[in-house]
PDB file of C-alpha atoms in Angstrom:
ATOM      1  CA  MET G   1      -0.072   0.184  -0.242  1.00  0.00           C
ATOM      2  CA  GLN G   2       1.041   3.360  -1.053  1.00  0.00           C
ATOM      3  CA  PHE G   3       0.963   6.821   0.065  1.00  0.00           C
ATOM      4  CA  PHE G   4       2.313   9.617  -1.055  1.00  0.00           C
ATOM      5  CA  ASP G   5       3.886  13.070   0.762  1.00  0.00           C
ATOM      6  CA  SER G   6       3.224  15.344  -1.625  1.00  0.00           C
ATOM      7  CA  ALA G   7      -0.377  15.133  -1.539  1.00  0.00           C
ATOM      8  CA  PRO G   8      -2.407  16.940   0.932  1.00  0.00           C
ATOM      9  CA  PRO G   9      -2.974  14.476   4.278  1.00  0.00           C
ATOM     10  CA  ILE G  10      -6.194  12.037   4.251  1.00  0.00           C
ATOM     11  CA  PRO G  11      -9.336  13.702   5.644  1.00  0.00           C
ATOM     12  CA  GLN G  12     -10.126  12.601   9.360  1.00  0.00           C
ATOM     13  CA  ARG G  13     -13.688  12.513   9.370  1.00  0.00           C
ATOM     14  CA  ASN G  14     -16.952  13.726   7.606  1.00  0.00           C
ATOM     15  CA  HIS G  15     -15.234  13.220   4.303  1.00  0.00           C
ATOM     16  CA  ILE G  16     -15.858  11.213   0.975  1.00  0.00           C
ATOM     17  CA  ILE G  17     -13.695   7.986   0.262  1.00  0.00           C
ATOM     18  CA  LEU G  18     -13.936   7.667  -3.329  1.00  0.00           C
ATOM     19  CA  VAL G  19     -12.623   3.598  -4.408  1.00  0.00           C
ATOM     20  CA  GLY G  20     -11.485   3.512  -8.076  1.00  0.00           C
ATOM     21  CA  LEU G  21     -10.071   6.055  -9.771  1.00  0.00           C
ATOM     22  CA  ASN G  22     -11.212   5.142 -13.493  1.00  0.00           C
ATOM     23  CA  ARG G  23     -12.412   7.966 -16.202  1.00  0.00           C
ATOM     24  CA  LEU G  24     -15.860   7.857 -14.510  1.00  0.00           C
ATOM     25  CA  GLY G  25     -13.744   8.457 -10.710  1.00  0.00           C
ATOM     26  CA  LEU G  26     -11.569  10.978 -11.815  1.00  0.00           C
ATOM     27  CA  LYS G  27     -14.498  12.840 -12.856  1.00  0.00           C
ATOM     28  CA  VAL G  28     -16.251  12.129  -9.692  1.00  0.00           C
ATOM     29  CA  ALA G  29     -13.343  13.207  -8.026  1.00  0.00           C
ATOM     30  CA  SER G  30     -12.769  16.303 -10.018  1.00  0.00           C
ATOM     31  CA  LEU G  31     -16.693  17.690  -9.152  1.00  0.00           C
ATOM     32  CA  LEU G  32     -16.459  16.582  -5.247  1.00  0.00           C
ATOM     33  CA  GLN G  33     -13.340  19.245  -4.956  1.00  0.00           C
ATOM     34  CA  GLU G  34     -14.869  21.807  -7.124  1.00  0.00           C
ATOM     35  CA  LEU G  35     -17.516  21.516  -4.306  1.00  0.00           C
ATOM     36  CA  ASP G  36     -15.260  21.982  -1.728  1.00  0.00           C
ATOM     37  CA  ARG G  37     -15.856  18.550  -0.521  1.00  0.00           C
ATOM     38  CA  PRO G  38     -13.509  16.819   2.135  1.00  0.00           C
ATOM     39  CA  LEU G  39     -12.055  13.470  -0.251  1.00  0.00           C
ATOM     40  CA  VAL G  40      -9.343  10.978  -0.070  1.00  0.00           C
ATOM     41  CA  GLY G  41      -9.151   8.355  -2.913  1.00  0.00           C
ATOM     42  CA  ILE G  42      -8.063   5.178  -2.879  1.00  0.00           C
ATOM     43  CA  HIS G  43      -7.124   2.844  -6.365  1.00  0.00           C
ATOM     44  CA  SER G  44      -5.687  -0.046  -6.910  1.00  0.00           C
ATOM     45  CA  THR G  45      -2.820   0.251  -9.006  1.00  0.00           C
ATOM     46  CA  THR G  46      -0.490   3.092  -9.344  1.00  0.00           C
ATOM     47  CA  LEU G  47      -1.524   7.021 -10.693  1.00  0.00           C
ATOM     48  CA  GLU G  48       0.623   9.529 -12.231  1.00  0.00           C
ATOM     49  CA  ARG G  49       0.410  12.497  -9.667  1.00  0.00           C
ATOM     50  CA  HIS G  50      -0.401  14.961 -11.678  1.00  0.00           C
ATOM     51  CA  VAL G  51      -3.541  13.475 -11.719  1.00  0.00           C
ATOM     52  CA  LEU G  52      -5.635  15.256  -9.538  1.00  0.00           C
ATOM     53  CA  PRO G  53      -2.541  16.260  -7.730  1.00  0.00           C
ATOM     54  CA  ASN G  54      -4.220  17.840  -4.692  1.00  0.00           C
ATOM     55  CA  LEU G  55      -6.337  14.420  -3.876  1.00  0.00           C
ATOM     56  CA  PRO G  56      -5.406  12.490  -0.990  1.00  0.00           C
ATOM     57  CA  LEU G  57      -4.630   9.231  -2.002  1.00  0.00           C
ATOM     58  CA  ILE G  58      -3.890   5.725  -1.125  1.00  0.00           C
ATOM     59  CA  GLU G  59      -2.826   3.182  -3.486  1.00  0.00           C
ATOM     60  CA  GLY G  60      -3.402  -0.781  -3.151  1.00  0.00           C
ATOM     61  CA  ASN G  61      -5.790  -3.609  -1.908  1.00  0.00           C
ATOM     62  CA  SER G  62      -9.198  -1.470  -1.621  1.00  0.00           C
ATOM     63  CA  ILE G  63     -10.534  -3.240   1.487  1.00  0.00           C
ATOM     64  CA  GLU G  64      -8.019  -3.430   3.111  1.00  0.00           C
ATOM     65  CA  ALA G  65      -7.385   0.682   2.456  1.00  0.00           C
ATOM     66  CA  LEU G  66     -10.302   1.616   3.921  1.00  0.00           C
ATOM     67  CA  ALA G  67      -9.224   1.894   8.186  1.00  0.00           C
ATOM     68  CA  LYS G  68      -6.485   4.194   6.511  1.00  0.00           C
ATOM     69  CA  ALA G  69      -9.445   6.313   4.231  1.00  0.00           C
ATOM     70  CA  ASN G  70     -10.455   6.641   8.162  1.00  0.00           C
ATOM     71  CA  LEU G  71     -13.953   4.601   7.140  1.00  0.00           C
ATOM     72  CA  ALA G  72     -15.035   4.523  10.799  1.00  0.00           C
ATOM     73  CA  HIS G  73     -15.564   8.776  10.903  1.00  0.00           C
ATOM     74  CA  ALA G  74     -16.452   8.972   6.947  1.00  0.00           C
ATOM     75  CA  LYS G  75     -19.748  10.587   5.839  1.00  0.00           C
ATOM     76  CA  SER G  76     -19.980   8.543   2.294  1.00  0.00           C
ATOM     77  CA  ILE G  77     -18.616   6.176   0.351  1.00  0.00           C
ATOM     78  CA  ILE G  78     -18.301   5.676  -3.574  1.00  0.00           C
ATOM     79  CA  LEU G  79     -17.131   2.212  -5.068  1.00  0.00           C
ATOM     80  CA  LEU G  80     -16.770   3.180  -9.077  1.00  0.00           C
ATOM     81  CA  GLU G  81     -14.680  -0.221  -9.377  1.00  0.00           C
ATOM     82  CA  GLU G  82     -15.241  -1.928 -13.274  1.00  0.00           C
ATOM     83  CA  ASP G  83     -16.010  -5.222 -11.598  1.00  0.00           C
ATOM     84  CA  ASN G  84     -19.976  -5.294 -10.461  1.00  0.00           C
ATOM     85  CA  LEU G  85     -19.013  -7.871  -7.736  1.00  0.00           C
ATOM     86  CA  GLU G  86     -15.804  -5.776  -6.156  1.00  0.00           C
ATOM     87  CA  ASN G  87     -18.294  -2.946  -5.924  1.00  0.00           C
ATOM     88  CA  LEU G  88     -20.096  -5.018  -3.454  1.00  0.00           C
ATOM     89  CA  GLU G  89     -17.935  -6.819  -1.924  1.00  0.00           C
ATOM     90  CA  ILE G  90     -16.149  -3.523  -0.713  1.00  0.00           C
ATOM     91  CA  GLY G  91     -19.605  -2.256   0.100  1.00  0.00           C
ATOM     92  CA  LEU G  92     -20.603  -5.139   2.483  1.00  0.00           C
ATOM     93  CA  LYS G  93     -17.215  -4.820   3.988  1.00  0.00           C
ATOM     94  CA  ALA G  94     -17.632  -0.669   4.344  1.00  0.00           C
ATOM     95  CA  HIS G  95     -20.691  -1.335   5.850  1.00  0.00           C
ATOM     96  CA  ALA G  96     -19.975  -3.816   8.488  1.00  0.00           C
ATOM     97  CA  LEU G  97     -17.097  -1.279   9.563  1.00  0.00           C
ATOM     98  CA  ASN G  98     -19.468   1.824   9.799  1.00  0.00           C
ATOM     99  CA  PRO G  99     -23.189   0.891   9.079  1.00  0.00           C
ATOM    100  CA  VAL G 100     -23.909   4.615   9.385  1.00  0.00           C
ATOM    101  CA  ILE G 101     -22.102   5.543   6.376  1.00  0.00           C
ATOM    102  CA  ARG G 102     -23.481   6.492   3.091  1.00  0.00           C
ATOM    103  CA  LEU G 103     -23.304   4.227   0.823  1.00  0.00           C
ATOM    104  CA  ILE G 104     -23.406   4.772  -2.890  1.00  0.00           C
ATOM    105  CA  VAL G 105     -22.520   1.546  -4.973  1.00  0.00           C
ATOM    106  CA  ARG G 106     -22.005   1.753  -8.967  1.00  0.00           C
ATOM    107  CA  THR G 107     -23.210  -0.990 -11.088  1.00  0.00           C
ATOM    108  CA  GLN G 108     -22.713  -0.882 -15.125  1.00  0.00           C
ATOM    109  CA  ASN G 109     -25.844  -3.617 -15.689  1.00  0.00           C
ATOM    110  CA  PRO G 110     -28.955  -2.013 -14.979  1.00  0.00           C
ATOM    111  CA  GLN G 111     -30.891  -5.335 -14.547  1.00  0.00           C
ATOM    112  CA  PHE G 112     -27.821  -6.467 -11.874  1.00  0.00           C
ATOM    113  CA  GLY G 113     -28.313  -3.044 -10.664  1.00  0.00           C
ATOM    114  CA  ASP G 114     -32.297  -3.744  -9.614  1.00  0.00           C
ATOM    115  CA  ASN G 115     -31.929  -7.491  -8.567  1.00  0.00           C
ATOM    116  CA  ILE G 116     -29.135  -6.578  -5.777  1.00  0.00           C
ATOM    117  CA  ALA G 117     -31.277  -3.066  -4.286  1.00  0.00           C
ATOM    118  CA  PRO G 118     -33.429  -4.379  -2.340  1.00  0.00           C
ATOM    119  CA  LEU G 119     -30.377  -6.623  -0.852  1.00  0.00           C
ATOM    120  CA  PHE G 120     -28.783  -3.602  -0.206  1.00  0.00           C
ATOM    121  CA  PRO G 121     -31.849  -1.287   1.256  1.00  0.00           C
ATOM    122  CA  TYR G 122     -28.744   0.721   3.555  1.00  0.00           C
ATOM    123  CA  ALA G 123     -26.827   1.591  -0.153  1.00  0.00           C
ATOM    124  CA  GLN G 124     -28.187   3.518  -3.105  1.00  0.00           C
ATOM    125  CA  VAL G 125     -27.275   1.310  -6.195  1.00  0.00           C
ATOM    126  CA  LEU G 126     -26.875   3.368  -9.235  1.00  0.00           C
ATOM    127  CA  CYS G 127     -26.022   2.501 -13.099  1.00  0.00           C
ATOM    128  CA  ASP G 128     -23.563   4.691 -14.931  1.00  0.00           C
ATOM    129  CA  ALA G 129     -24.923   3.503 -17.710  1.00  0.00           C
ATOM    130  CA  VAL G 130     -27.796   5.656 -17.462  1.00  0.00           C
ATOM    131  CA  LEU G 131     -26.572   7.990 -15.271  1.00  0.00           C
ATOM    132  CA  SER G 132     -23.557  11.087 -14.824  1.00  0.00           C
ATOM    133  CA  ALA G 133     -20.453  11.994 -13.057  1.00  0.00           C
ATOM    134  CA  GLU G 134     -23.275  15.003 -11.748  1.00  0.00           C
ATOM    135  CA  VAL G 135     -25.525  12.504  -9.963  1.00  0.00           C
ATOM    136  CA  PHE G 136     -22.765  10.367  -8.413  1.00  0.00           C
ATOM    137  CA  ALA G 137     -21.403  13.324  -7.118  1.00  0.00           C
ATOM    138  CA  CYS G 138     -24.974  14.571  -5.822  1.00  0.00           C
ATOM    139  CA  ALA G 139     -25.574  10.976  -4.054  1.00  0.00           C
ATOM    140  CA  ALA G 140     -22.293  11.377  -2.158  1.00  0.00           C
ATOM    141  CA  PHE G 141     -22.714  15.052  -0.852  1.00  0.00           C
ATOM    142  CA  GLY G 142     -25.111  13.652   1.912  1.00  0.00           C
ATOM    143  CA  GLU G 143     -27.857  16.238   1.772  1.00  0.00           C
ATOM    144  CA  ASN G 144     -30.740  15.482  -0.564  1.00  0.00           C
ATOM    145  CA  VAL G 145     -28.636  16.997  -3.989  1.00  0.00           C
ATOM    146  CA  LEU G 146     -31.604  17.002  -6.470  1.00  0.00           C
ATOM    147  CA  SER G 147     -28.684  18.560  -8.689  1.00  0.00           C
ATOM    148  CA  PHE G 148     -26.430  21.376  -9.445  1.00  0.00           C
ATOM    149  CA  PHE G 149     -24.975  23.653 -12.341  1.00  0.00           C
ATOM    150  CA  HIS G 150     -21.881  25.867 -12.804  1.00  0.00           C
ATOM    151  CA  LEU G 151     -22.449  29.326 -12.259  1.00  0.00           C
ATOM    152  CA  ASN G 152     -20.061  31.826 -13.292  1.00  0.00           C
ATOM    153  CA  ASP G 153     -17.180  30.005 -11.331  1.00  0.00           C
ATOM    154  CA  ARG G 154     -19.365  28.525  -8.773  1.00  0.00           C
ATOM    155  CA  ILE G 155     -21.185  25.482  -8.386  1.00  0.00           C
ATOM    156  CA  VAL G 156     -24.678  26.032  -7.044  1.00  0.00           C
ATOM    157  CA  MET G 157     -26.825  22.857  -5.746  1.00  0.00           C
ATOM    158  CA  VAL G 158     -29.891  22.780  -6.033  1.00  0.00           C
ATOM    159  CA  THR G 159     -31.094  20.459  -2.498  1.00  0.00           C
ATOM    160  CA  GLU G 160     -34.556  19.599  -0.797  1.00  0.00           C
ATOM    161  CA  TYR G 161     -35.284  20.077   3.149  1.00  0.00           C
ATOM    162  CA  TYR G 162     -38.031  18.590   4.952  1.00  0.00           C
ATOM    163  CA  VAL G 163     -37.668  20.056   8.453  1.00  0.00           C
ATOM    164  CA  GLU G 164     -37.502  17.454  10.889  1.00  0.00           C
ATOM    165  CA  ALA G 165     -37.981  17.847  14.838  1.00  0.00           C
ATOM    166  CA  GLY G 166     -34.892  18.753  16.290  1.00  0.00           C
ATOM    167  CA  ASP G 167     -33.583  20.780  13.698  1.00  0.00           C
ATOM    168  CA  THR G 168     -31.608  23.852  13.096  1.00  0.00           C
ATOM    169  CA  LEU G 169     -34.512  24.825  10.422  1.00  0.00           C
ATOM    170  CA  ASN G 170     -37.849  24.566  12.993  1.00  0.00           C
ATOM    171  CA  GLY G 171     -38.553  27.308  13.959  1.00  0.00           C
ATOM    172  CA  LEU G 172     -36.505  29.832  11.485  1.00  0.00           C
ATOM    173  CA  LEU G 173     -38.327  32.568  10.307  1.00  0.00           C
ATOM    174  CA  LEU G 174     -37.479  31.847   6.391  1.00  0.00           C
ATOM    175  CA  SER G 175     -35.366  35.150   6.141  1.00  0.00           C
ATOM    176  CA  GLU G 176     -33.743  34.524   8.690  1.00  0.00           C
ATOM    177  CA  PHE G 177     -32.856  30.524   7.407  1.00  0.00           C
ATOM    178  CA  THR G 178     -32.210  32.281   3.887  1.00  0.00           C
ATOM    179  CA  HIS G 179     -29.970  35.393   5.092  1.00  0.00           C
ATOM    180  CA  GLY G 180     -28.697  33.046   8.161  1.00  0.00           C
ATOM    181  CA  TYR G 181     -27.339  30.190   5.752  1.00  0.00           C
ATOM    182  CA  GLY G 182     -26.598  32.051   2.853  1.00  0.00           C
ATOM    183  CA  VAL G 183     -29.180  30.388   0.593  1.00  0.00           C
ATOM    184  CA  VAL G 184     -31.900  31.070  -2.233  1.00  0.00           C
ATOM    185  CA  PRO G 185     -35.388  29.389  -1.157  1.00  0.00           C
ATOM    186  CA  ILE G 186     -37.127  29.095  -4.810  1.00  0.00           C
ATOM    187  CA  LEU G 187     -39.958  26.260  -3.176  1.00  0.00           C
ATOM    188  CA  TYR G 188     -41.844  26.576  -0.141  1.00  0.00           C
ATOM    189  CA  GLN G 189     -45.132  24.243   1.082  1.00  0.00           C
ATOM    190  CA  LYS G 190     -46.232  23.814   4.667  1.00  0.00           C
ATOM    191  CA  TYR G 191     -46.694  20.251   6.020  1.00  0.00           C
ATOM    192  CA  ARG G 192     -50.107  17.798   4.952  1.00  0.00           C
ATOM    193  CA  GLN G 193     -50.813  20.615   2.265  1.00  0.00           C
ATOM    194  CA  HIS G 194     -50.419  20.065  -1.553  1.00  0.00           C
ATOM    195  CA  HIS G 195     -50.364  23.856  -3.054  1.00  0.00           C
ATOM    196  CA  TYR G 196     -46.739  25.434  -1.936  1.00  0.00           C
ATOM    197  CA  SER G 197     -44.759  28.892  -3.393  1.00  0.00           C
ATOM    198  CA  LEU G 198     -42.459  29.706  -5.691  1.00  0.00           C
ATOM    199  CA  MET G 199     -39.834  32.097  -5.390  1.00  0.00           C
ATOM    200  CA  PRO G 200     -41.524  32.165  -1.542  1.00  0.00           C
ATOM    201  CA  TRP G 201     -41.332  36.285  -0.168  1.00  0.00           C
ATOM    202  CA  GLU G 202     -43.751  35.770   2.337  1.00  0.00           C
ATOM    203  CA  ASP G 203     -41.814  35.563   5.607  1.00  0.00           C
ATOM    204  CA  VAL G 204     -43.356  32.353   7.416  1.00  0.00           C
ATOM    205  CA  GLN G 205     -42.298  30.294  10.476  1.00  0.00           C
ATOM    206  CA  LEU G 206     -41.057  26.965   9.689  1.00  0.00           C
ATOM    207  CA  GLN G 207     -42.530  24.074  11.432  1.00  0.00           C
ATOM    208  CA  ILE G 208     -41.863  20.396  11.072  1.00  0.00           C
ATOM    209  CA  GLY G 209     -43.109  18.623   8.187  1.00  0.00           C
ATOM    210  CA  ASP G 210     -42.581  21.687   6.020  1.00  0.00           C
ATOM    211  CA  ARG G 211     -40.712  21.331   2.711  1.00  0.00           C
ATOM    212  CA  LEU G 212     -37.873  23.528   1.100  1.00  0.00           C
ATOM    213  CA  VAL G 213     -36.211  23.567  -2.475  1.00  0.00           C
ATOM    214  CA  VAL G 214     -33.069  26.074  -2.017  1.00  0.00           C
ATOM    215  CA  LEU G 215     -30.014  26.884  -4.560  1.00  0.00           C
ATOM    216  CA  ALA G 216     -26.727  26.865  -2.172  1.00  0.00           C
ATOM    217  CA  THR G 217     -22.719  26.753  -2.491  1.00  0.00           C
ATOM    218  CA  SER G 218     -21.090  24.151  -0.536  1.00  0.00           C
ATOM    219  CA  ASN G 219     -20.460  26.441   2.492  1.00  0.00           C
ATOM    220  CA  GLY G 220     -24.285  27.341   2.726  1.00  0.00           C
ATOM    221  CA  LEU G 221     -25.161  23.281   2.855  1.00  0.00           C
ATOM    222  CA  GLN G 222     -22.161  23.405   5.338  1.00  0.00           C
ATOM    223  CA  ARG G 223     -23.428  25.859   7.325  1.00  0.00           C
ATOM    224  CA  ILE G 224     -27.056  24.593   7.613  1.00  0.00           C
ATOM    225  CA  GLU G 225     -25.761  21.057   8.581  1.00  0.00           C
ATOM    226  CA  TRP G 226     -23.723  22.383  11.574  1.00  0.00           C
ATOM    227  CA  GLY G 227     -25.902  25.161  12.481  1.00  0.00           C
ATOM    228  CA  GLN G 228     -23.736  27.886  11.670  1.00  0.00           C
ATOM    229  CA  MET G 229     -25.350  30.802  11.020  1.00  0.00           C
ATOM    230  CA  LEU G 230     -24.074  34.262  10.532  1.00  0.00           C
ATOM    231  CA  PRO G 231     -24.205  36.485  12.639  1.00  0.00           C
ATOM    232  CA  ARG G 232     -26.977  38.889  12.959  1.00  0.00           C
ATOM    233  CA  LEU G 233     -25.240  42.664  12.391  1.00  0.00           C
ATOM    234  CA  TRP G 234     -28.073  44.956  12.449  1.00  0.00           C
ATOM    235  CA  ARG G 235     -30.726  46.336  14.300  1.00  0.00           C
ATOM    236  CA  VAL G 236     -33.351  49.036  14.426  1.00  0.00           C
ATOM    237  CA  LYS G 237     -33.809  52.385  15.756  1.00  0.00           C
ATOM    238  CA  ILE G 238     -37.625  53.872  15.965  1.00  0.00           C
ATOM    239  CA  GLU G 239     -37.428  57.451  15.753  1.00  0.00           C
ATOM    240  CA  GLU G 240     -40.558  58.575  16.236  1.00  0.00           C
ATOM    241  CA  ALA G 241     -44.955  57.532  16.015  1.00  0.00           C
ATOM    242  CA  ILE G 242     -47.072  59.897  14.376  1.00  0.00           C
ATOM    243  CA  SER G 243     -49.717  58.740  16.715  1.00  0.00           C
ATOM    244  CA  SER G 244     -50.350  56.167  19.229  1.00  0.00           C
ATOM    245  CA  ASP G 245     -52.871  54.219  16.616  1.00  0.00           C
ATOM    246  CA  ALA G 246     -49.099  54.074  14.447  1.00  0.00           C
ATOM    247  CA  ILE G 247     -47.119  52.378  18.019  1.00  0.00           C
ATOM    248  CA  GLU G 248     -50.113  49.864  18.457  1.00  0.00           C
ATOM    249  CA  ARG G 249     -50.272  49.597  14.716  1.00  0.00           C
ATOM    250  CA  SER G 250     -46.178  48.894  14.441  1.00  0.00           C
ATOM    251  CA  ILE G 251     -46.352  46.787  17.467  1.00  0.00           C
ATOM    252  CA  GLU G 252     -48.090  43.402  15.238  1.00  0.00           C
ATOM    253  CA  LYS G 253     -45.074  44.385  12.555  1.00  0.00           C
ATOM    254  CA  ILE G 254     -42.433  44.078  14.819  1.00  0.00           C
ATOM    255  CA  ALA G 255     -43.606  40.830  16.934  1.00  0.00           C
ATOM    256  CA  ALA G 256     -44.159  39.280  13.737  1.00  0.00           C
ATOM    257  CA  ILE G 257     -39.622  39.809  12.574  1.00  0.00           C
ATOM    258  CA  SER G 258     -38.469  39.301  16.526  1.00  0.00           C
ATOM    259  CA  GLN G 259     -41.174  36.625  17.459  1.00  0.00           C
ATOM    260  CA  CYS G 260     -41.309  38.554  20.661  1.00  0.00           C
ATOM    261  CA  SER G 261     -44.329  38.822  22.065  1.00  0.00           C
ATOM    262  CA  ARG G 262     -47.115  41.440  21.930  1.00  0.00           C
ATOM    263  CA  SER G 263     -46.102  43.227  25.731  1.00  0.00           C
ATOM    264  CA  GLU G 264     -42.333  43.069  24.960  1.00  0.00           C
ATOM    265  CA  VAL G 265     -42.631  44.981  22.307  1.00  0.00           C
ATOM    266  CA  LYS G 266     -45.131  47.726  23.686  1.00  0.00           C
ATOM    267  CA  GLN G 267     -42.403  48.080  26.617  1.00  0.00           C
ATOM    268  CA  TRP G 268     -39.473  48.278  24.048  1.00  0.00           C
ATOM    269  CA  LEU G 269     -41.930  51.606  22.673  1.00  0.00           C
ATOM    270  CA  ASN G 270     -42.798  53.232  25.409  1.00  0.00           C
ATOM    271  CA  ASN G 271     -40.286  55.569  25.198  1.00  0.00           C
ATOM    272  CA  LEU G 272     -39.135  56.986  21.969  1.00  0.00           C
ATOM    273  CA  PRO G 273     -36.460  57.151  20.114  1.00  0.00           C
ATOM    274  CA  THR G 274     -35.150  54.024  21.413  1.00  0.00           C
ATOM    275  CA  VAL G 275     -33.285  50.784  19.732  1.00  0.00           C
ATOM    276  CA  LEU G 276     -35.035  47.671  19.505  1.00  0.00           C
ATOM    277  CA  PRO G 277     -32.767  45.477  21.679  1.00  0.00           C
ATOM    278  CA  ILE G 278     -32.889  42.467  18.786  1.00  0.00           C
ATOM    279  CA  ARG G 279     -30.559  41.828  16.151  1.00  0.00           C
ATOM    280  CA  PHE G 280     -31.762  41.294  12.701  1.00  0.00           C
ATOM    281  CA  TYR G 281     -29.834  40.453   9.534  1.00  0.00           C
ATOM    282  CA  ARG G 282     -29.488  43.418   7.108  1.00  0.00           C
ATOM    283  CA  TYR G 283     -32.817  42.472   4.395  1.00  0.00           C
ATOM    284  CA  GLN G 284     -34.763  41.896   7.987  1.00  0.00           C
ATOM    285  CA  ALA G 285     -33.871  44.979   9.065  1.00  0.00           C
ATOM    286  CA  GLN G 286     -34.914  47.289   6.166  1.00  0.00           C
ATOM    287  CA  HIS G 287     -37.980  44.981   5.578  1.00  0.00           C
ATOM    288  CA  LEU G 288     -39.121  46.069   9.281  1.00  0.00           C
ATOM    289  CA  VAL G 289     -38.191  49.822   8.651  1.00  0.00           C
ATOM    290  CA  ARG G 290     -40.489  49.946   5.327  1.00  0.00           C
ATOM    291  CA  GLU G 291     -43.368  48.387   7.016  1.00  0.00           C
ATOM    292  CA  LEU G 292     -43.095  50.807   9.773  1.00  0.00           C
ATOM    293  CA  LYS G 293     -43.338  53.560   7.489  1.00  0.00           C
ATOM    294  CA  LYS G 294     -46.297  52.356   5.770  1.00  0.00           C
ATOM    295  CA  VAL G 295     -48.001  52.802   9.476  1.00  0.00           C
ATOM    296  CA  ARG G 296     -46.418  56.337  10.026  1.00  0.00           C
ATOM    297  CA  ILE G 297     -42.964  55.314  12.394  1.00  0.00           C
ATOM    298  CA  THR G 298     -40.178  56.851  11.602  1.00  0.00           C
ATOM    299  CA  ALA G 299     -37.111  54.195  11.529  1.00  0.00           C
ATOM    300  CA  ASP G 300     -34.004  53.651  10.438  1.00  0.00           C
ATOM    301  CA  VAL G 301     -31.224  50.991  10.550  1.00  0.00           C
ATOM    302  CA  ILE G 302     -28.040  50.377  12.126  1.00  0.00           C
ATOM    303  CA  TYR G 303     -24.955  48.687  12.144  1.00  0.00           C
ATOM    304  CA  ILE G 304     -23.459  47.291  14.516  1.00  0.00           C
ATOM    305  CA  GLY G 305     -20.625  45.720  12.509  1.00  0.00           C
ATOM    306  CA  VAL G 306     -19.482  43.213  15.538  1.00  0.00           C
ATOM    307  CA  ARG G 307     -21.795  40.467  17.793  1.00  0.00           C
ATOM    308  CA  LEU G 308     -22.674  41.826  21.097  1.00  0.00           C
ATOM    309  CA  ASN G 309     -22.353  40.188  24.608  1.00  0.00           C
TER     310      ASN G 309
END
């Protein structure tokens, strides 16, 4: 088994293992590197180092290489060897060593794939006779990536989410989800409803079972996966209100976007001018200011630059 000092180190966790750097494998590897996913390749024979020089690579027996590739902490493994049975053998071994790994198995025969798929319910069996390298890359990505396309020099992925109990999306406003993770929702469907909204603009609160389809870069999907939202760097200053009726009408608007109670908001507005004690994303703050002006409340946005304690 051979390693290369000039190649980057093998990732330690949450990475993708790619077995079989044949023509298809090289295309998949190139795409995954373009998507900035941690990746290690396994190949049975020697490869020239000018081929994907930035790819960590293990050469030799594929099954023996699994432990060296940190299989126990990997996220996905793609099996692209030319031999269907060899892919199955490696897949069985990989599943035995890491039962929760995402397993993508290549087959070159659609009928063979249909026959073995029921025997491997934990695996995704794909036939490369009818599928492209992009499909294998999407399958390995981990999220429900439906497709992706190039936009200028970046790859944008079309990804589907269903809000689940305990995940980071539950309870977020759509605007928080959009600007906190840096993604673009293109479809929203409320749980148990047949109709859906394309390019949703209404600031709904995400609930368990809701469906979202978004455009996102690799960084955006990683932020969602890790629950790491971008900081809120804006606040709203309420200058004055034309009347007590204007104050009353503004309470509902502020409560909706801040997700605070009406009584809390009413206390904030007791003495004007005041700066709302809630941090917003820029779009949220600007949207709130526009809504307040409609009810004759003078307000403005304030950039706070850094998160306050």
